[in-house]
Amino acid sequence: LEQLPVRERRWTDLSLLAPATTGSRAHGVPAHHGEESLNSYLTDGIATANLYRPSEKSGTARLPMEAIAGFQTIASGASAEFGGALGGTVNAVTRGGGNGFHGSAYGSFSNSSLAATGRYTLGNNLFRNSNQGGWSLGGPIQRDKLFFFANMELLDSHREGLNRITNPVIASLAGDKVNTANCTATIAQCTAAAKFIQSQMNVLVPQAEHWVSGLGRVDYRRSERNMFNIEANVIRARSPQASPYGSVAENGGLLGTGSTRRETQFGKFGWTSALGGSATNELRLGVFHDRIMDPASAASLSTGNVAISIAGVTVGQAHPDSSLVTEKRGQLADNFRFQINSHTITAGVDWSKRRNVIDELRYANGAYTYSSLTAFALDFAGGTQKNYATYEQTFGNSWRDLHTTDFGAFVQDSWQFSRNLRLSAGVRWEKGFYTQPDYYNTTYYKTRTITSSNINADPRLGLAYRLDDRTVVRAGFGTYHSRMTGELLDALYLGNGAYQTNISANSTQSSAPLFPKAVTSVTKLPAGTMNLIYGGYKLRNAYTKQSSLAVERRLNSTTNLSISYLGVRGVKLLTANDTNLTAPTRTATYTIYNANGIKSDTFTTDVWTAKTDVAYGHIYQVENGGASWYRALIVELNKRMSRSFDLHATYTWSHAIDDVGGTLVSGGVPLYSYNGVNGIDRGSSSTDQRHRAVFDLVWRPTPSQSTSGFTRYVVNGWEISTITTLASAQPQTALVVVNGQQFSGITFPYTGSMNGTGAWSHVPFYPVNSLYSEPSYMVNARFARTLPFTERIQGKLMFEAFNLLNMQYATGVNVYAYTATGGIVRPLAGAGDLSSASAYVNGTTARSCQVAFRLTF
């Protein structure tokens, strides 16, 4: 932790050094064996992630590196003690005091002169400056009995984001202007729409990030048998809203956005007691409070505070509604361990109660979605025309208070069967208890209950067999259930349409609003537009089956090599089915043109043409129809040479596959492309990365054994450390822009997709996630010089470079590949072209450098 180069000392970025772990372009969090959302983050054994929307970064990810003694990344194969996660677990351990006083003061500085210009920033250097600093102090309050540790750190960083529009439905191939050739309205209408959009293209948006963190810990050794500790952490943070920090947004969405404010508090009490010579008990009590506040955007647009998108591009208010999500959680965990002969048995319970308070009304002022520049130009011109594809709005009470209780219990036995063989077997059981809706829809009575599964039992098995003094074979199998996210429970709580009413309307429906107006009252809803969502009677928690086989070999006294295989099968992943769509009885055939405007092929598909209940819009039932697959071959090398040279290298070949990449509905649940047909969207996952090699090394040369001042201050004391990542590209899915009704005599209930379901508009004759960006070759380096002022006081001057070789690789591609109009599918120019570089992946885009100094005693 102290020796490797880490941008802004974000210790969670180091979890990407673990095998079977990749970066997520969508959310900027590590993805463990392909899973980016449902992972577990712990601090000293207490959960410290917001469970309402776990795909976001954990609030305690901002816990300073100086306060962390170390952390463990368990990408797969966790013991029965760990639960509640579909993917991996990251467990951080905070520092403590001791009998000797120790401490540090440190700071780093960087500005635009130390940063390169980004590849897609149109010549603008988006980096401005960054200042980071802090201090820590630990030691005894009473020798051998009572110890303390304290840390405080702050960051003040400034960048700019670039609001671009590169979608070929709107922009020219160069992305510098609106392509009015795509607009077939009148010249005046097209000119007015183009002027509105042009003002949002290639605009620099100031972005700033500030945070301050304080941590305090006290350890009390009452006796050799009883030890207590108490700790508390407070973090106040402000960061750019709804976008990667300091990067290019190729589809708009930055204008007028403010700063997300986040307040996180964490506290823990621990008691470890020895009960005789062969038994111990560890009790942990934790509290966690996370408050996330997002203000509404403040862009001064003529359309007011209404959301507008054209073929996936944001051209209206980027974040039209304010939101507040608060999570308060209390947790009790108790683990009891005892040994009987050759058996080591561990048993424990884990109980937590969380309260989510949400104040949010999505699209309270309305949201208009357009499929083409022409349709938007016609509506933007005013009058009585309605050419939008869909309109969405929510009415009702924005505030709700949800309570969830999670309980888990486990037992595990580790049995030293013989000198060469150790077996382990355990089981974990989990159960959730949820707030039930205050109201329900009398027609759809499933909206009355949010079910909780009783069969979340997870067996864990493992063995380790020593072939000889240098070689060990390990094998394991286990299942791992995930928790229901607060976001999904919130959606099911509101899904009856009574507490909040959500509508989706087509422009052809009676009483549909006229752009850019909103529906003024819940009593004036367009007929047949109210949406519902509920869970099926047998809705279960998703889970994974994880199996592994590894061979570990000690090559010499300083070098270990392991080769392993990992297989993960995701089972009963959550999906949604629109039960208000009648089964298809017709097919339709699209004509596919090539780039020269010549018919090249046809595509026939089932089409949905009617609703079961015309009084409602979408009626989503959440089901367990999804699945995923992950296979990996991993090679890991560890070489340690005391104080001179350390090397850790991993190579992972893997393939992540799933069938849950579709459009997300309320609660973050994906739809099928073909309603009710699971498995139809199977393809590579968005986090799939076939090849990933990571090398981190620390070299501390000692060329001279002399103790002279010249040797101490000039010759010796240098340190070079690097993290090198070589990774293949990650994929994205090609999309088709569907313009209105397609066939004479066939009426689609929803025109957002080629089959009338309004679900995922991916190109049906392309494989899912078939467009690739570029592989990444990233070198982060630190050059440090130790200054031994006295025997106890040392300084370290550091120069750190992130993306040292400035090898800027694209992480985004233009995914809009075709348009569909009147049953004819035409390709879009520039489909698959590289379009952006996101700071979410591997933490940086253009090269940036910083100077740092650390004083320790």
CSV table of N, CA and C in Angstrom, one decimal, residues 359-492:
chain,number,residue,atom,x,y,z
A,359,ASP,N,-35.9,10.3,-1.2
A,359,ASP,CA,-36.7,11.4,-1.5
A,359,ASP,C,-36.5,11.7,-3.0
A,360,GLU,N,-37.3,11.1,-3.9
A,360,GLU,CA,-37.0,11.2,-5.3
A,360,GLU,C,-38.3,10.9,-6.1
A,361,LEU,N,-38.5,11.7,-7.1
A,361,LEU,CA,-39.7,11.6,-8.0
A,361,LEU,C,-39.1,11.6,-9.4
A,362,ARG,N,-38.9,10.5,-10.0
A,362,ARG,CA,-38.2,10.4,-11.3
A,362,ARG,C,-39.1,11.0,-12.4
A,363,TYR,N,-38.5,12.0,-13.1
A,363,TYR,CA,-39.1,12.7,-14.2
A,363,TYR,C,-40.4,13.3,-13.8
A,364,ALA,N,-40.4,14.1,-12.7
A,364,ALA,CA,-41.6,14.7,-12.3
A,364,ALA,C,-42.0,15.8,-13.3
A,365,ASN,N,-41.1,16.3,-14.1
A,365,ASN,CA,-41.5,17.3,-15.1
A,365,ASN,C,-41.6,16.8,-16.5
A,366,GLY,N,-41.5,15.4,-16.6
A,366,GLY,CA,-41.6,14.8,-17.9
A,366,GLY,C,-40.3,14.5,-18.6
A,367,ALA,N,-40.3,13.5,-19.4
A,367,ALA,CA,-39.2,13.1,-20.2
A,367,ALA,C,-39.6,12.6,-21.6
A,368,TYR,N,-39.1,13.3,-22.6
A,368,TYR,CA,-39.4,13.0,-24.0
A,368,TYR,C,-38.3,12.2,-24.7
A,369,THR,N,-38.6,11.1,-25.4
A,369,THR,CA,-37.6,10.4,-26.1
A,369,THR,C,-37.9,10.4,-27.6
A,370,TYR,N,-36.9,10.7,-28.4
A,370,TYR,CA,-37.1,10.8,-29.8
A,370,TYR,C,-36.2,9.8,-30.5
A,371,SER,N,-36.6,9.3,-31.6
A,371,SER,CA,-35.7,8.3,-32.4
A,371,SER,C,-35.0,9.0,-33.5
A,372,SER,N,-35.3,10.2,-33.9
A,372,SER,CA,-34.6,10.8,-35.0
A,372,SER,C,-34.6,12.3,-34.8
A,373,LEU,N,-33.6,13.0,-35.5
A,373,LEU,CA,-33.5,14.4,-35.5
A,373,LEU,C,-34.7,15.1,-36.2
A,374,THR,N,-35.3,14.4,-37.2
A,374,THR,CA,-36.5,14.9,-37.8
A,374,THR,C,-37.7,15.0,-36.8
A,375,ALA,N,-37.9,14.0,-36.1
A,375,ALA,CA,-39.0,13.9,-35.2
A,375,ALA,C,-38.9,15.0,-34.1
A,376,PHE,N,-37.7,15.2,-33.6
A,376,PHE,CA,-37.4,16.3,-32.6
A,376,PHE,C,-37.6,17.7,-33.3
A,377,ALA,N,-37.2,17.9,-34.5
A,377,ALA,CA,-37.3,19.2,-35.1
A,377,ALA,C,-38.8,19.5,-35.3
A,378,LEU,N,-39.6,18.5,-35.7
A,378,LEU,CA,-41.0,18.8,-35.9
A,378,LEU,C,-41.7,19.2,-34.6
A,379,ASP,N,-41.4,18.6,-33.5
A,379,ASP,CA,-42.0,19.0,-32.2
A,379,ASP,C,-41.4,20.2,-31.7
A,380,PHE,N,-40.1,20.5,-31.9
A,380,PHE,CA,-39.4,21.6,-31.3
A,380,PHE,C,-40.0,22.9,-32.0
A,381,ALA,N,-40.5,22.8,-33.2
A,381,ALA,CA,-41.0,23.9,-33.9
A,381,ALA,C,-42.3,24.4,-33.3
A,382,GLY,N,-43.0,23.7,-32.5
A,382,GLY,CA,-44.2,24.1,-31.9
A,382,GLY,C,-45.4,23.6,-32.7
A,383,GLY,N,-46.6,24.1,-32.4
A,383,GLY,CA,-47.7,23.6,-33.1
A,383,GLY,C,-48.4,22.5,-32.4
A,384,THR,N,-49.1,21.7,-33.2
A,384,THR,CA,-49.9,20.6,-32.5
A,384,THR,C,-49.4,19.2,-32.9
A,385,GLN,N,-48.2,19.1,-33.5
A,385,GLN,CA,-47.7,17.8,-33.9
A,385,GLN,C,-47.1,17.1,-32.7
A,386,LYS,N,-47.2,15.8,-32.7
A,386,LYS,CA,-46.6,14.9,-31.7
A,386,LYS,C,-45.9,13.8,-32.4
A,387,ASN,N,-44.5,13.9,-32.3
A,387,ASN,CA,-43.7,13.0,-33.1
A,387,ASN,C,-42.7,12.2,-32.2
A,388,TYR,N,-42.8,12.4,-30.9
A,388,TYR,CA,-41.9,11.7,-30.0
A,388,TYR,C,-42.3,10.2,-29.9
A,389,ALA,N,-41.2,9.4,-29.5
A,389,ALA,CA,-41.4,7.9,-29.4
A,389,ALA,C,-42.1,7.6,-28.1
A,390,THR,N,-41.6,8.1,-27.0
A,390,THR,CA,-42.3,7.8,-25.7
A,390,THR,C,-42.2,9.1,-24.8
A,391,TYR,N,-43.1,9.1,-23.9
A,391,TYR,CA,-43.1,10.2,-22.9
A,391,TYR,C,-43.3,9.5,-21.5
A,392,GLU,N,-42.5,9.9,-20.6
A,392,GLU,CA,-42.5,9.3,-19.2
A,392,GLU,C,-42.6,10.4,-18.2
A,393,GLN,N,-43.4,10.1,-17.1
A,393,GLN,CA,-43.6,11.0,-16.0
A,393,GLN,C,-44.0,10.2,-14.8
A,394,THR,N,-43.7,10.8,-13.6
A,394,THR,CA,-44.1,10.1,-12.4
A,394,THR,C,-44.8,11.1,-11.5
A,395,PHE,N,-45.9,10.7,-10.8
A,395,PHE,CA,-46.6,11.6,-9.9
A,395,PHE,C,-46.6,10.9,-8.6
A,396,GLY,N,-46.9,11.7,-7.5
A,396,GLY,CA,-47.1,11.2,-6.2
A,396,GLY,C,-46.2,11.7,-5.2
A,397,ASN,N,-46.0,11.0,-4.1
A,397,ASN,CA,-45.2,11.4,-3.0
A,397,ASN,C,-43.8,11.0,-3.2
A,398,SER,N,-42.8,11.9,-3.2
A,398,SER,CA,-41.4,11.6,-3.5
A,398,SER,C,-40.7,10.9,-2.3
A,399,TRP,N,-41.3,11.0,-1.1
A,399,TRP,CA,-40.6,10.5,0.1
A,399,TRP,C,-41.1,9.1,0.5
A,400,ARG,N,-40.2,8.2,0.8
A,400,ARG,CA,-40.6,6.9,1.4
A,400,ARG,C,-39.5,6.4,2.3
A,401,ASP,N,-39.9,5.5,3.2
A,401,ASP,CA,-39.1,5.0,4.3
A,401,ASP,C,-39.2,3.5,4.3
A,402,LEU,N,-38.1,2.8,3.9
A,402,LEU,CA,-38.1,1.3,3.8
A,402,LEU,C,-37.1,0.7,4.8
A,403,HIS,N,-37.6,-0.4,5.4
A,403,HIS,CA,-36.8,-1.1,6.4
A,403,HIS,C,-36.5,-2.6,5.9
A,404,THR,N,-35.3,-3.0,6.1
A,404,THR,CA,-34.9,-4.3,5.7
A,404,THR,C,-34.1,-5.0,6.8
A,405,THR,N,-34.3,-6.2,7.1
A,405,THR,CA,-33.5,-7.0,8.0
A,405,THR,C,-32.9,-8.2,7.3
A,406,ASP,N,-31.6,-8.3,7.4
A,406,ASP,CA,-30.9,-9.5,6.9
A,406,ASP,C,-30.3,-10.3,8.0
A,407,PHE,N,-30.6,-11.6,7.9
A,407,PHE,CA,-30.0,-12.5,8.9
A,407,PHE,C,-29.2,-13.6,8.2
A,408,GLY,N,-28.1,-14.0,8.8
A,408,GLY,CA,-27.3,-15.1,8.2
A,408,GLY,C,-26.7,-15.9,9.3
A,409,ALA,N,-26.5,-17.1,9.1
A,409,ALA,CA,-25.8,-18.0,10.1
A,409,ALA,C,-25.0,-19.0,9.3
A,410,PHE,N,-23.9,-19.4,9.9
A,410,PHE,CA,-23.0,-20.4,9.2
A,410,PHE,C,-22.3,-21.3,10.2
A,411,VAL,N,-21.8,-22.4,9.7
A,411,VAL,CA,-20.9,-23.3,10.4
A,411,VAL,C,-20.0,-23.9,9.4
A,412,GLN,N,-18.7,-24.0,9.8
A,412,GLN,CA,-17.7,-24.6,8.9
A,412,GLN,C,-16.7,-25.4,9.7
A,413,ASP,N,-16.3,-26.5,9.2
A,413,ASP,CA,-15.3,-27.4,9.8
A,413,ASP,C,-14.1,-27.5,8.9
A,414,SER,N,-13.0,-27.3,9.4
A,414,SER,CA,-11.7,-27.5,8.7
A,414,SER,C,-11.0,-28.7,9.4
A,415,TRP,N,-10.8,-29.7,8.6
A,415,TRP,CA,-10.4,-31.0,9.2
A,415,TRP,C,-9.1,-31.4,8.6
A,416,GLN,N,-8.0,-31.5,9.5
A,416,GLN,CA,-6.7,-32.0,9.1
A,416,GLN,C,-6.8,-33.5,9.0
A,417,PHE,N,-7.2,-34.0,7.9
A,417,PHE,CA,-7.5,-35.4,7.8
A,417,PHE,C,-6.2,-36.3,7.9
A,418,SER,N,-5.2,-35.8,7.3
A,418,SER,CA,-3.9,-36.4,7.4
A,418,SER,C,-2.8,-35.4,7.3
A,419,ARG,N,-1.5,-35.8,7.4
A,419,ARG,CA,-0.4,-34.8,7.2
A,419,ARG,C,-0.5,-34.1,5.9
A,420,ASN,N,-1.0,-34.7,4.9
A,420,ASN,CA,-0.9,-34.1,3.6
A,420,ASN,C,-2.3,-33.6,3.1
A,421,LEU,N,-3.4,-33.9,3.8
A,421,LEU,CA,-4.7,-33.6,3.3
A,421,LEU,C,-5.5,-32.8,4.4
A,422,ARG,N,-6.0,-31.6,3.9
A,422,ARG,CA,-6.9,-30.9,4.8
A,422,ARG,C,-8.3,-30.7,4.0
A,423,LEU,N,-9.4,-31.0,4.7
A,423,LEU,CA,-10.7,-30.9,4.1
A,423,LEU,C,-11.5,-29.8,4.9
A,424,SER,N,-12.3,-29.1,4.1
A,424,SER,CA,-13.2,-28.1,4.8
A,424,SER,C,-14.6,-28.3,4.2
A,425,ALA,N,-15.6,-28.1,5.1
A,425,ALA,CA,-17.0,-28.2,4.7
A,425,ALA,C,-17.8,-27.3,5.5
A,426,GLY,N,-18.7,-26.6,4.9
A,426,GLY,CA,-19.5,-25.6,5.7
A,426,GLY,C,-20.8,-25.3,4.9
A,427,VAL,N,-21.7,-24.6,5.6
A,427,VAL,CA,-22.9,-24.2,5.0
A,427,VAL,C,-23.3,-22.8,5.6
A,428,ARG,N,-23.9,-22.0,4.8
A,428,ARG,CA,-24.4,-20.7,5.2
A,428,ARG,C,-25.8,-20.5,4.8
A,429,TRP,N,-26.6,-20.0,5.7
A,429,TRP,CA,-28.1,-19.7,5.4
A,429,TRP,C,-28.4,-18.3,5.6
A,430,GLU,N,-29.1,-17.7,4.7
A,430,GLU,CA,-29.5,-16.3,4.8
A,430,GLU,C,-31.0,-16.1,4.6
A,431,LYS,N,-31.5,-15.0,5.1
A,431,LYS,CA,-32.9,-14.7,5.0
A,431,LYS,C,-33.1,-13.2,5.1
A,432,GLY,N,-33.9,-12.6,4.3
A,432,GLY,CA,-34.3,-11.2,4.3
A,432,GLY,C,-35.7,-10.9,4.7
A,433,PHE,N,-35.9,-9.9,5.4
A,433,PHE,CA,-37.3,-9.4,5.8
A,433,PHE,C,-37.5,-8.0,5.3
A,434,TYR,N,-38.6,-7.7,4.5
A,434,TYR,CA,-38.7,-6.5,3.8
A,434,TYR,C,-40.0,-5.7,4.2
A,435,THR,N,-39.9,-4.4,4.1
A,435,THR,CA,-41.1,-3.6,4.3
A,435,THR,C,-42.1,-3.9,3.2
A,436,GLN,N,-43.4,-4.2,3.6
A,436,GLN,CA,-44.4,-4.5,2.6
A,436,GLN,C,-45.2,-3.3,2.2
A,437,PRO,N,-45.7,-3.2,1.0
A,437,PRO,CA,-46.4,-2.0,0.5
A,437,PRO,C,-47.6,-1.6,1.3
A,438,ASP,N,-47.7,-0.3,1.5
A,438,ASP,CA,-48.9,0.2,2.2
A,438,ASP,C,-50.2,0.0,1.5
A,439,TYR,N,-50.1,0.0,0.1
A,439,TYR,CA,-51.3,-0.1,-0.7
A,439,TYR,C,-51.0,-1.3,-1.7
A,440,TYR,N,-52.0,-1.7,-2.4
A,440,TYR,CA,-51.9,-2.6,-3.5
A,440,TYR,C,-52.9,-2.4,-4.5
A,441,ASN,N,-52.7,-2.9,-5.7
A,441,ASN,CA,-53.6,-2.8,-6.8
A,441,ASN,C,-54.6,-4.0,-6.7
A,442,THR,N,-55.9,-3.7,-6.6
A,442,THR,CA,-56.9,-4.7,-6.4
A,442,THR,C,-57.0,-5.6,-7.6
A,443,THR,N,-56.6,-5.1,-8.8
A,443,THR,CA,-56.7,-6.0,-10.0
A,443,THR,C,-55.4,-6.9,-10.1
A,444,TYR,N,-54.3,-6.4,-9.7
A,444,TYR,CA,-53.1,-7.1,-9.7
A,444,TYR,C,-52.6,-7.3,-8.3
A,445,TYR,N,-53.1,-8.4,-7.7
A,445,TYR,CA,-52.9,-8.6,-6.2
A,445,TYR,C,-51.4,-8.9,-5.9
A,446,LYS,N,-50.6,-9.3,-6.9
A,446,LYS,CA,-49.2,-9.6,-6.6
A,446,LYS,C,-48.5,-8.3,-6.1
A,447,THR,N,-49.0,-7.2,-6.4
A,447,THR,CA,-48.4,-5.9,-5.9
A,447,THR,C,-48.6,-5.8,-4.4
A,448,ARG,N,-49.3,-6.7,-3.7
A,448,ARG,CA,-49.5,-6.6,-2.3
A,448,ARG,C,-48.3,-7.0,-1.5
A,449,THR,N,-47.5,-7.9,-2.0
A,449,THR,CA,-46.5,-8.6,-1.2
A,449,THR,C,-45.1,-8.6,-1.9
A,450,ILE,N,-44.1,-8.4,-1.1
A,450,ILE,CA,-42.7,-8.6,-1.6
A,450,ILE,C,-42.2,-9.8,-0.9
A,451,THR,N,-42.1,-10.9,-1.7
A,451,THR,CA,-41.7,-12.2,-1.1
A,451,THR,C,-40.3,-12.3,-0.7
A,452,SER,N,-40.0,-13.2,0.2
A,452,SER,CA,-38.6,-13.4,0.7
A,452,SER,C,-38.4,-14.9,0.7
A,453,SER,N,-37.3,-15.4,0.0
A,453,SER,CA,-37.1,-16.8,-0.1
A,453,SER,C,-36.6,-17.3,1.2
A,454,ASN,N,-37.0,-18.6,1.5
A,454,ASN,CA,-36.5,-19.3,2.7
A,454,ASN,C,-35.4,-20.3,2.5
A,455,ILE,N,-35.0,-20.4,1.2
A,455,ILE,CA,-34.1,-21.5,0.9
A,455,ILE,C,-32.7,-21.0,0.4
A,456,ASN,N,-32.3,-19.9,0.9
A,456,ASN,CA,-31.0,-19.4,0.6
A,456,ASN,C,-29.9,-20.1,1.4
A,457,ALA,N,-29.7,-21.4,1.1
A,457,ALA,CA,-28.6,-22.1,1.8
A,457,ALA,C,-27.5,-22.3,0.9
A,458,ASP,N,-26.3,-22.1,1.4
A,458,ASP,CA,-25.1,-22.1,0.5
A,458,ASP,C,-24.0,-23.1,1.1
A,459,PRO,N,-23.9,-24.3,0.5
A,459,PRO,CA,-22.8,-25.2,0.9
A,459,PRO,C,-21.5,-24.7,0.4
A,460,ARG,N,-20.4,-24.9,1.2
A,460,ARG,CA,-19.0,-24.6,0.8
A,460,ARG,C,-18.2,-25.8,1.1
A,461,LEU,N,-17.4,-26.3,0.1
A,461,LEU,CA,-16.5,-27.4,0.2
A,461,LEU,C,-15.2,-27.1,-0.3
A,462,GLY,N,-14.1,-27.7,0.3
A,462,GLY,CA,-12.8,-27.4,-0.2
A,462,GLY,C,-11.8,-28.5,0.3
A,463,LEU,N,-10.7,-28.6,-0.4
A,463,LEU,CA,-9.6,-29.5,0.0
A,463,LEU,C,-8.3,-28.9,-0.4
A,464,ALA,N,-7.3,-29.3,0.4
A,464,ALA,CA,-5.9,-28.9,0.0
A,464,ALA,C,-5.1,-30.2,0.2
A,465,TYR,N,-4.4,-30.6,-0.8
A,465,TYR,CA,-3.6,-31.8,-0.7
A,465,TYR,C,-2.1,-31.5,-1.1
A,466,ARG,N,-1.2,-31.9,-0.2
A,466,ARG,CA,0.2,-31.6,-0.4
A,466,ARG,C,0.8,-32.8,-1.2
A,467,LEU,N,1.2,-32.5,-2.4
A,467,LEU,CA,1.9,-33.6,-3.2
A,467,LEU,C,3.3,-33.9,-2.7
A,468,ASP,N,4.0,-32.8,-2.4
A,468,ASP,CA,5.3,-32.9,-1.8
A,468,ASP,C,5.6,-31.6,-1.1
A,469,ASP,N,6.9,-31.4,-0.6
A,469,ASP,CA,7.2,-30.2,0.2
A,469,ASP,C,7.1,-28.9,-0.6
A,470,ARG,N,6.9,-29.0,-1.9
A,470,ARG,CA,6.9,-27.8,-2.7
A,470,ARG,C,5.5,-27.6,-3.4
A,471,THR,N,4.7,-28.6,-3.5
A,471,THR,CA,3.5,-28.5,-4.3
A,471,THR,C,2.3,-28.8,-3.5
A,472,VAL,N,1.2,-28.0,-3.7
A,472,VAL,CA,-0.1,-28.2,-3.1
A,472,VAL,C,-1.2,-28.1,-4.2
A,473,VAL,N,-2.1,-29.0,-4.1
A,473,VAL,CA,-3.3,-28.9,-5.0
A,473,VAL,C,-4.5,-28.5,-4.2
A,474,ARG,N,-5.2,-27.5,-4.7
A,474,ARG,CA,-6.4,-27.0,-4.0
A,474,ARG,C,-7.6,-27.1,-4.9
A,475,ALA,N,-8.8,-27.5,-4.3
A,475,ALA,CA,-10.0,-27.5,-5.0
A,475,ALA,C,-11.1,-27.0,-4.2
A,476,GLY,N,-12.1,-26.4,-4.8
A,476,GLY,CA,-13.3,-25.9,-4.0
A,476,GLY,C,-14.5,-25.8,-4.8
A,477,PHE,N,-15.6,-25.8,-4.0
A,477,PHE,CA,-16.9,-25.5,-4.6
A,477,PHE,C,-17.8,-24.9,-3.6
A,478,GLY,N,-18.7,-23.9,-4.1
A,478,GLY,CA,-19.6,-23.3,-3.2
A,478,GLY,C,-20.7,-22.5,-3.9
A,479,THR,N,-21.8,-22.3,-3.3
A,479,THR,CA,-22.8,-21.4,-3.8
A,479,THR,C,-22.9,-20.1,-3.0
A,480,TYR,N,-23.3,-19.0,-3.7
A,480,TYR,CA,-23.3,-17.7,-3.0
A,480,TYR,C,-24.5,-16.9,-3.5
A,481,HIS,N,-25.4,-16.6,-2.5
A,481,HIS,CA,-26.6,-15.9,-2.8
A,481,HIS,C,-26.3,-14.4,-2.6
A,482,SER,N,-27.0,-13.6,-3.4
A,482,SER,CA,-26.9,-12.1,-3.3
A,482,SER,C,-28.1,-11.6,-2.4
A,483,ARG,N,-28.0,-10.4,-1.9
A,483,ARG,CA,-29.1,-9.8,-1.3
A,483,ARG,C,-30.0,-9.1,-2.3
A,484,MET,N,-31.2,-8.8,-2.0
A,484,MET,CA,-32.1,-8.0,-2.8
A,484,MET,C,-31.6,-6.5,-2.6
A,485,THR,N,-31.4,-5.8,-3.6
A,485,THR,CA,-30.9,-4.5,-3.5
A,485,THR,C,-32.0,-3.6,-3.0
A,486,GLY,N,-31.7,-2.5,-2.3
A,486,GLY,CA,-32.7,-1.5,-1.9
A,486,GLY,C,-33.4,-0.9,-3.1
A,487,GLU,N,-32.7,-0.7,-4.2
A,487,GLU,CA,-33.3,-0.1,-5.4
A,487,GLU,C,-34.4,-1.0,-5.9
A,488,LEU,N,-34.2,-2.3,-5.9
A,488,LEU,CA,-35.3,-3.2,-6.3
A,488,LEU,C,-36.5,-3.3,-5.3
A,489,LEU,N,-36.2,-3.3,-4.0
A,489,LEU,CA,-37.2,-3.3,-3.0
A,489,LEU,C,-38.0,-2.1,-3.1
A,490,ASP,N,-37.4,-0.9,-3.4
A,490,ASP,CA,-38.1,0.3,-3.6
A,490,ASP,C,-39.0,0.3,-4.7
A,491,ALA,N,-38.5,-0.3,-5.9
A,491,ALA,CA,-39.4,-0.4,-7.1
A,491,ALA,C,-40.6,-1.3,-6.8
A,492,LEU,N,-40.4,-2.4,-6.1
A,492,LEU,CA,-41.5,-3.3,-5.8
A,492,LEU,C,-42.5,-2.6,-4.8
